[in-house]
Structure formats: structure tokens, C-alpha cells
Amino acid sequence: MTSRPFHGAVGQTLTLPILQVGDPVLRERAREVSPDELPALQGLIDDLIATMRAAGGAGLAANQVGDLRRVLVAEVPEGGNPRYPYKPPLPLTVMVNPVLEPVGDETVLINEGCLSVPNIRGDLPRFVTVRARYLDRDGAEREQEFRGLSAGTIQHEVDHLDGVLFLDRADPRSLTTWEEWERNGKAVFLERIEGLPK
Ligand code: NI
């Protein structure tokens, strides 16, 4: 029998409530996990994936469901993401203890939203290319480069693990509701990211 200590009930994957800006857990730094804790993390990982998918997110960090272990998930399915239809596909990625390093110093102004920040979007600079070192859910050491909007997604999620929200990095004058962004920001943004590597 696989030992998979659970987050919810045995064998049951839960969609969890997502903490909202103002909750102090979003402002805490999640702690590194030791490899022997991985079996006990599997339930949380399953719940993070289910919660991300149910909410239509492109990523989710453990802080956002009230857990301060250093775990994130990210995914953009082939058919696209409902919240961010312009994001290129990103296979389901689970990162434990991720460490990011920029590759080059090129940045791009990305427009972001967040499941923990209702109805606000904003522009902020992200590195165009980052190298991530992390453990996958089975404890294997991985090293992977991400580019463009996928790099932005990963930077956003690792920020969560450090207690940082996109609001902290955004130009306050760029903040919009989702509806106003559709009306006033989207076309300019799509033009800006046209040449971004995928
Ligand atoms: Ni977020």
C-alpha cells in the first residue's frame, strides 16, 4: 500500500478555500520541506492541484490554502486557461523548495491577477527567463528553465512562498478591475507580449 498521509480524508481530494489578501498567512514565508516530509505532502499537493483547477488558476502556492510548507503547483492546459487565455500551455508542474535564478537581466512588464486578490490586475516587471531548481513530488531534484509568461507564472508563485503578492511589485497606477482591463488594458498588453519567448 502506498503510504500517502492525507490532507483531507483518506483518498479524498479536496478543493480548499483560497485565502484572500489581508489574511496574514499570505504574508508569511513558507518554510523549506525536508525530503522525508514528502510522503506527508502528497495530500496537500493533490488538493492544491484540484483547487487550482477548480478556480481556473494557472498556479497556486501552499500559503494560499493556509499551509506554510514550500510547495507550489502550476499548469496551463493545452486548451488554454479560462482566466488567462493568452498564456501558452504549461504542463502540470509541482515544485517543492523551489529556488529561482534569473537567466540574463531582461525583464518584461507583465499584467497579472491572483486568486487571492479578487478583481484586481496590475502591471509589474518579471524576468523573461528564469532557471528553477526544485524537488518534484517524488523527491527527484529538477532543474528547468521557464520563459516568457510561463516564467512570469513561476515567479508569481514563488513570490507567494516568500509572502509577496503581485500588488507589492505592481505600479499602483496600473491597477484595474478585470472588467476595465478587458476594456482598456488587454489590447496594449497582448501587443507588448507578442514577441515573448514561449
Ligand atoms: Ni497569486
PDB file of C-alpha atoms and ligand atoms in Angstrom:
ATOM      1  CA  MET A   1       0.000   0.000   0.000  1.00  0.00           C
ATOM      2  CA  THR A   2       1.277   3.425  -0.835  1.00  0.00           C
ATOM      3  CA  SER A   3       1.727   5.460   2.263  1.00  0.00           C
ATOM      4  CA  ARG A   4       0.087   8.734   1.416  1.00  0.00           C
ATOM      5  CA  PRO A   5      -0.745  10.533   4.627  1.00  0.00           C
ATOM      6  CA  PHE A   6      -3.664  12.736   3.915  1.00  0.00           C
ATOM      7  CA  HIS A   7      -4.563  16.348   3.981  1.00  0.00           C
ATOM      8  CA  GLY A   8      -8.294  15.713   3.922  1.00  0.00           C
ATOM      9  CA  ALA A   9      -9.918  12.341   4.409  1.00  0.00           C
ATOM     10  CA  VAL A  10      -8.212   9.218   3.089  1.00  0.00           C
ATOM     11  CA  GLY A  11      -8.322   9.013  -0.678  1.00  0.00           C
ATOM     12  CA  GLN A  12     -10.342  12.165  -0.934  1.00  0.00           C
ATOM     13  CA  THR A  13      -9.082  15.180  -2.828  1.00  0.00           C
ATOM     14  CA  LEU A  14     -10.401  18.463  -1.586  1.00  0.00           C
ATOM     15  CA  THR A  15     -10.857  21.826  -3.164  1.00  0.00           C
ATOM     16  CA  LEU A  16      -9.811  24.168  -0.421  1.00  0.00           C
ATOM     17  CA  PRO A  17     -10.863  27.728   0.349  1.00  0.00           C
ATOM     18  CA  ILE A  18      -8.339  30.225  -1.062  1.00  0.00           C
ATOM     19  CA  LEU A  19      -7.119  32.834   1.391  1.00  0.00           C
ATOM     20  CA  GLN A  20      -7.747  36.429   0.386  1.00  0.00           C
ATOM     21  CA  VAL A  21      -5.493  39.476   0.607  1.00  0.00           C
ATOM     22  CA  GLY A  22      -5.474  40.671   4.192  1.00  0.00           C
ATOM     23  CA  ASP A  23      -5.027  37.178   5.598  1.00  0.00           C
ATOM     24  CA  PRO A  24      -1.668  37.256   7.430  1.00  0.00           C
ATOM     25  CA  VAL A  25      -0.697  33.764   6.204  1.00  0.00           C
ATOM     26  CA  LEU A  26      -0.282  35.243   2.714  1.00  0.00           C
ATOM     27  CA  ARG A  27       2.409  37.495   4.194  1.00  0.00           C
ATOM     28  CA  GLU A  28       4.458  34.744   5.814  1.00  0.00           C
ATOM     29  CA  ARG A  29       7.421  32.981   4.291  1.00  0.00           C
ATOM     30  CA  ALA A  30       6.686  29.300   3.740  1.00  0.00           C
ATOM     31  CA  ARG A  31       9.327  27.001   5.179  1.00  0.00           C
ATOM     32  CA  GLU A  32      11.540  24.537   3.346  1.00  0.00           C
ATOM     33  CA  VAL A  33      10.434  20.927   3.459  1.00  0.00           C
ATOM     34  CA  SER A  34      12.838  18.081   4.160  1.00  0.00           C
ATOM     35  CA  PRO A  35      12.741  15.146   1.721  1.00  0.00           C
ATOM     36  CA  ASP A  36      11.431  12.799   4.420  1.00  0.00           C
ATOM     37  CA  GLU A  37       8.374  15.035   4.771  1.00  0.00           C
ATOM     38  CA  LEU A  38       7.404  14.356   1.144  1.00  0.00           C
ATOM     39  CA  PRO A  39       5.081  11.413   1.864  1.00  0.00           C
ATOM     40  CA  ALA A  40       3.095  13.636   4.191  1.00  0.00           C
ATOM     41  CA  LEU A  41       2.877  16.325   1.496  1.00  0.00           C
ATOM     42  CA  GLN A  42       1.140  14.237  -1.163  1.00  0.00           C
ATOM     43  CA  GLY A  43      -2.367  15.017   0.053  1.00  0.00           C
ATOM     44  CA  LEU A  44      -1.645  18.732   0.123  1.00  0.00           C
ATOM     45  CA  ILE A  45      -0.218  18.554  -3.409  1.00  0.00           C
ATOM     46  CA  ASP A  46      -3.335  16.768  -4.696  1.00  0.00           C
ATOM     47  CA  ASP A  47      -5.541  19.340  -3.004  1.00  0.00           C
ATOM     48  CA  LEU A  48      -3.516  22.230  -4.442  1.00  0.00           C
ATOM     49  CA  ILE A  49      -3.905  20.813  -7.948  1.00  0.00           C
ATOM     50  CA  ALA A  50      -7.644  20.263  -7.505  1.00  0.00           C
ATOM     51  CA  THR A  51      -8.119  23.727  -6.005  1.00  0.00           C
ATOM     52  CA  MET A  52      -6.110  25.431  -8.767  1.00  0.00           C
ATOM     53  CA  ARG A  53      -8.101  23.648 -11.451  1.00  0.00           C
ATOM     54  CA  ALA A  54     -11.467  24.312  -9.827  1.00  0.00           C
ATOM     55  CA  ALA A  55     -10.656  28.009  -9.517  1.00  0.00           C
ATOM     56  CA  GLY A  56      -9.314  28.286 -13.081  1.00  0.00           C
ATOM     57  CA  GLY A  57      -5.892  29.441 -11.846  1.00  0.00           C
ATOM     58  CA  ALA A  58      -2.595  28.999 -13.655  1.00  0.00           C
ATOM     59  CA  GLY A  59      -0.803  28.370 -10.369  1.00  0.00           C
ATOM     60  CA  LEU A  60      -1.319  28.049  -6.644  1.00  0.00           C
ATOM     61  CA  ALA A  61       1.061  28.218  -3.705  1.00  0.00           C
ATOM     62  CA  ALA A  62       0.559  26.463  -0.376  1.00  0.00           C
ATOM     63  CA  ASN A  63       0.244  29.755   1.531  1.00  0.00           C
ATOM     64  CA  GLN A  64      -2.910  30.441  -0.435  1.00  0.00           C
ATOM     65  CA  VAL A  65      -4.661  27.499   1.190  1.00  0.00           C
ATOM     66  CA  GLY A  66      -3.229  28.284   4.623  1.00  0.00           C
ATOM     67  CA  ASP A  67      -0.285  25.884   4.592  1.00  0.00           C
ATOM     68  CA  LEU A  68       3.223  27.211   5.182  1.00  0.00           C
ATOM     69  CA  ARG A  69       5.212  24.447   3.564  1.00  0.00           C
ATOM     70  CA  ARG A  70       7.207  25.416   0.494  1.00  0.00           C
ATOM     71  CA  VAL A  71       5.122  23.854  -2.278  1.00  0.00           C
ATOM     72  CA  LEU A  72       3.548  25.249  -5.420  1.00  0.00           C
ATOM     73  CA  VAL A  73       1.678  23.913  -8.400  1.00  0.00           C
ATOM     74  CA  ALA A  74       1.256  25.445 -11.858  1.00  0.00           C
ATOM     75  CA  GLU A  75      -0.489  24.380 -15.035  1.00  0.00           C
ATOM     76  CA  VAL A  76      -1.906  25.788 -18.231  1.00  0.00           C
ATOM     77  CA  PRO A  77      -3.726  23.059 -20.162  1.00  0.00           C
ATOM     78  CA  GLU A  78      -3.424  22.686 -23.931  1.00  0.00           C
ATOM     79  CA  GLY A  79      -6.899  24.149 -24.354  1.00  0.00           C
ATOM     80  CA  GLY A  80      -5.828  27.314 -22.527  1.00  0.00           C
ATOM     81  CA  ASN A  81      -6.625  28.819 -19.151  1.00  0.00           C
ATOM     82  CA  PRO A  82     -10.009  30.497 -18.646  1.00  0.00           C
ATOM     83  CA  ARG A  83      -8.613  33.380 -16.571  1.00  0.00           C
ATOM     84  CA  TYR A  84      -5.559  33.927 -18.771  1.00  0.00           C
ATOM     85  CA  PRO A  85      -6.459  32.720 -22.277  1.00  0.00           C
ATOM     86  CA  TYR A  86      -3.250  34.203 -23.767  1.00  0.00           C
ATOM     87  CA  LYS A  87      -0.913  32.059 -21.651  1.00  0.00           C
ATOM     88  CA  PRO A  88       0.890  29.288 -23.533  1.00  0.00           C
ATOM     89  CA  PRO A  89       0.461  25.690 -22.330  1.00  0.00           C
ATOM     90  CA  LEU A  90       2.458  24.729 -19.247  1.00  0.00           C
ATOM     91  CA  PRO A  91       2.417  21.053 -18.272  1.00  0.00           C
ATOM     92  CA  LEU A  92       1.372  20.369 -14.689  1.00  0.00           C
ATOM     93  CA  THR A  93       4.354  21.304 -12.552  1.00  0.00           C
ATOM     94  CA  VAL A  94       4.759  20.584  -8.834  1.00  0.00           C
ATOM     95  CA  MET A  95       7.656  22.297  -7.094  1.00  0.00           C
ATOM     96  CA  VAL A  96       8.895  21.636  -3.593  1.00  0.00           C
ATOM     97  CA  ASN A  97      11.506  24.053  -2.202  1.00  0.00           C
ATOM     98  CA  PRO A  98      11.847  25.980  -5.483  1.00  0.00           C
ATOM     99  CA  VAL A  99      14.777  28.343  -5.919  1.00  0.00           C
ATOM    100  CA  LEU A 100      14.736  30.744  -8.865  1.00  0.00           C
ATOM    101  CA  GLU A 101      17.623  32.371 -10.608  1.00  0.00           C
ATOM    102  CA  PRO A 102      17.219  34.851 -13.460  1.00  0.00           C
ATOM    103  CA  VAL A 103      18.882  33.905 -16.736  1.00  0.00           C
ATOM    104  CA  GLY A 104      20.069  37.230 -18.128  1.00  0.00           C
ATOM    105  CA  ASP A 105      18.680  40.518 -16.879  1.00  0.00           C
ATOM    106  CA  GLU A 106      15.939  41.072 -19.444  1.00  0.00           C
ATOM    107  CA  THR A 107      12.571  41.906 -17.912  1.00  0.00           C
ATOM    108  CA  VAL A 108       9.101  42.377 -19.322  1.00  0.00           C
ATOM    109  CA  LEU A 109       6.105  44.204 -17.910  1.00  0.00           C
ATOM    110  CA  ILE A 110       3.501  41.504 -17.314  1.00  0.00           C
ATOM    111  CA  ASN A 111      -0.111  42.086 -16.359  1.00  0.00           C
ATOM    112  CA  GLU A 112      -1.098  39.767 -13.524  1.00  0.00           C
ATOM    113  CA  GLY A 113      -4.020  38.808 -11.378  1.00  0.00           C
ATOM    114  CA  CYS A 114      -4.203  36.456  -8.412  1.00  0.00           C
ATOM    115  CA  LEU A 115      -6.792  34.111  -6.916  1.00  0.00           C
ATOM    116  CA  SER A 116      -6.030  35.746  -3.543  1.00  0.00           C
ATOM    117  CA  VAL A 117      -6.636  39.285  -4.845  1.00  0.00           C
ATOM    118  CA  PRO A 118     -10.214  39.498  -6.050  1.00  0.00           C
ATOM    119  CA  ASN A 119     -10.951  41.518  -9.171  1.00  0.00           C
ATOM    120  CA  ILE A 120      -7.668  43.422  -9.418  1.00  0.00           C
ATOM    121  CA  ARG A 121      -4.988  43.199 -12.080  1.00  0.00           C
ATOM    122  CA  GLY A 122      -1.768  45.159 -12.450  1.00  0.00           C
ATOM    123  CA  ASP A 123       1.469  45.542 -14.401  1.00  0.00           C
ATOM    124  CA  LEU A 124       4.795  44.516 -12.925  1.00  0.00           C
ATOM    125  CA  PRO A 125       8.234  43.604 -14.214  1.00  0.00           C
ATOM    126  CA  ARG A 126       9.268  39.942 -14.365  1.00  0.00           C
ATOM    127  CA  PHE A 127      12.417  38.317 -15.646  1.00  0.00           C
ATOM    128  CA  VAL A 128      11.893  36.943 -19.150  1.00  0.00           C
ATOM    129  CA  THR A 129      13.854  33.756 -18.383  1.00  0.00           C
ATOM    130  CA  VAL A 130      14.399  32.036 -15.040  1.00  0.00           C
ATOM    131  CA  ARG A 131      16.044  28.795 -14.018  1.00  0.00           C
ATOM    132  CA  ALA A 132      14.209  26.863 -11.307  1.00  0.00           C
ATOM    133  CA  ARG A 133      15.780  24.281  -9.055  1.00  0.00           C
ATOM    134  CA  TYR A 134      13.330  22.247  -7.014  1.00  0.00           C
ATOM    135  CA  LEU A 135      12.251  18.821  -5.865  1.00  0.00           C
ATOM    136  CA  ASP A 136       9.386  17.210  -7.701  1.00  0.00           C
ATOM    137  CA  ARG A 137       6.658  15.468  -5.696  1.00  0.00           C
ATOM    138  CA  ASP A 138       8.670  12.245  -5.662  1.00  0.00           C
ATOM    139  CA  GLY A 139      11.733  13.987  -4.278  1.00  0.00           C
ATOM    140  CA  ALA A 140      13.756  13.999  -7.506  1.00  0.00           C
ATOM    141  CA  GLU A 141      15.982  17.038  -7.972  1.00  0.00           C
ATOM    142  CA  ARG A 142      14.924  19.006 -11.028  1.00  0.00           C
ATOM    143  CA  GLU A 143      16.363  21.937 -12.902  1.00  0.00           C
ATOM    144  CA  GLN A 144      14.248  23.646 -15.521  1.00  0.00           C
ATOM    145  CA  GLU A 145      14.169  26.893 -17.462  1.00  0.00           C
ATOM    146  CA  PHE A 146      10.987  28.864 -17.955  1.00  0.00           C
ATOM    147  CA  ARG A 147      10.465  31.690 -20.420  1.00  0.00           C
ATOM    148  CA  GLY A 148       8.001  34.440 -21.090  1.00  0.00           C
ATOM    149  CA  LEU A 149       4.567  34.178 -19.494  1.00  0.00           C
ATOM    150  CA  SER A 150       5.394  30.757 -18.011  1.00  0.00           C
ATOM    151  CA  ALA A 151       8.421  32.331 -16.313  1.00  0.00           C
ATOM    152  CA  GLY A 152       6.094  35.033 -15.009  1.00  0.00           C
ATOM    153  CA  THR A 153       3.709  32.433 -13.595  1.00  0.00           C
ATOM    154  CA  ILE A 154       6.505  30.651 -11.744  1.00  0.00           C
ATOM    155  CA  GLN A 155       7.903  33.937 -10.373  1.00  0.00           C
ATOM    156  CA  HIS A 156       4.421  34.878  -9.147  1.00  0.00           C
ATOM    157  CA  GLU A 157       4.016  31.556  -7.306  1.00  0.00           C
ATOM    158  CA  VAL A 158       7.481  31.600  -5.743  1.00  0.00           C
ATOM    159  CA  ASP A 159       6.715  35.150  -4.562  1.00  0.00           C
ATOM    160  CA  HIS A 160       3.704  33.710  -2.707  1.00  0.00           C
ATOM    161  CA  LEU A 161       6.020  31.310  -0.871  1.00  0.00           C
ATOM    162  CA  ASP A 162       8.015  34.368   0.239  1.00  0.00           C
ATOM    163  CA  GLY A 163       4.903  36.193   1.439  1.00  0.00           C
ATOM    164  CA  VAL A 164       4.947  38.552  -1.538  1.00  0.00           C
ATOM    165  CA  LEU A 165       1.864  39.464  -3.595  1.00  0.00           C
ATOM    166  CA  PHE A 166       1.913  40.892  -7.125  1.00  0.00           C
ATOM    167  CA  LEU A 167       0.413  44.047  -5.616  1.00  0.00           C
ATOM    168  CA  ASP A 168       3.752  44.706  -3.881  1.00  0.00           C
ATOM    169  CA  ARG A 169       5.574  44.871  -7.207  1.00  0.00           C
ATOM    170  CA  ALA A 170       2.869  46.483  -9.350  1.00  0.00           C
ATOM    171  CA  ASP A 171       2.814  50.106 -10.396  1.00  0.00           C
ATOM    172  CA  PRO A 172      -0.210  51.310  -8.368  1.00  0.00           C
ATOM    173  CA  ARG A 173      -1.332  53.433 -11.319  1.00  0.00           C
ATOM    174  CA  SER A 174      -1.630  50.296 -13.455  1.00  0.00           C
ATOM    175  CA  LEU A 175      -4.195  48.615 -11.181  1.00  0.00           C
ATOM    176  CA  THR A 176      -7.549  47.873 -12.783  1.00  0.00           C
ATOM    177  CA  THR A 177     -10.597  45.720 -12.245  1.00  0.00           C
ATOM    178  CA  TRP A 178     -10.762  42.706 -14.553  1.00  0.00           C
ATOM    179  CA  GLU A 179     -13.584  44.350 -16.487  1.00  0.00           C
ATOM    180  CA  GLU A 180     -11.683  47.598 -17.034  1.00  0.00           C
ATOM    181  CA  TRP A 181      -8.598  45.646 -18.060  1.00  0.00           C
ATOM    182  CA  GLU A 182     -10.600  43.898 -20.762  1.00  0.00           C
ATOM    183  CA  ARG A 183     -11.758  47.318 -21.923  1.00  0.00           C
ATOM    184  CA  ASN A 184      -8.611  49.406 -21.531  1.00  0.00           C
ATOM    185  CA  GLY A 185      -5.555  47.244 -20.919  1.00  0.00           C
ATOM    186  CA  LYS A 186      -5.815  43.972 -22.764  1.00  0.00           C
ATOM    187  CA  ALA A 187      -5.041  45.070 -26.319  1.00  0.00           C
ATOM    188  CA  VAL A 188      -1.921  47.005 -25.274  1.00  0.00           C
ATOM    189  CA  PHE A 189      -0.724  44.093 -23.176  1.00  0.00           C
ATOM    190  CA  LEU A 190      -1.241  41.488 -25.868  1.00  0.00           C
ATOM    191  CA  GLU A 191       0.763  43.658 -28.244  1.00  0.00           C
ATOM    192  CA  ARG A 192       3.535  44.073 -25.672  1.00  0.00           C
ATOM    193  CA  ILE A 193       3.945  40.319 -25.118  1.00  0.00           C
ATOM    194  CA  GLU A 194       3.720  39.339 -28.775  1.00  0.00           C
ATOM    195  CA  GLY A 195       7.421  38.657 -29.221  1.00  0.00           C
ATOM    196  CA  LEU A 196       7.919  36.951 -25.850  1.00  0.00           C
ATOM    197  CA  PRO A 197       9.567  33.529 -25.930  1.00  0.00           C
ATOM    198  CA  LYS A 198       7.259  30.645 -25.125  1.00  0.00           C
TER     199      LYS A 198
HETATM  200 NI    NI B   1      -1.368  34.514  -6.842  1.00  0.00          NI
END
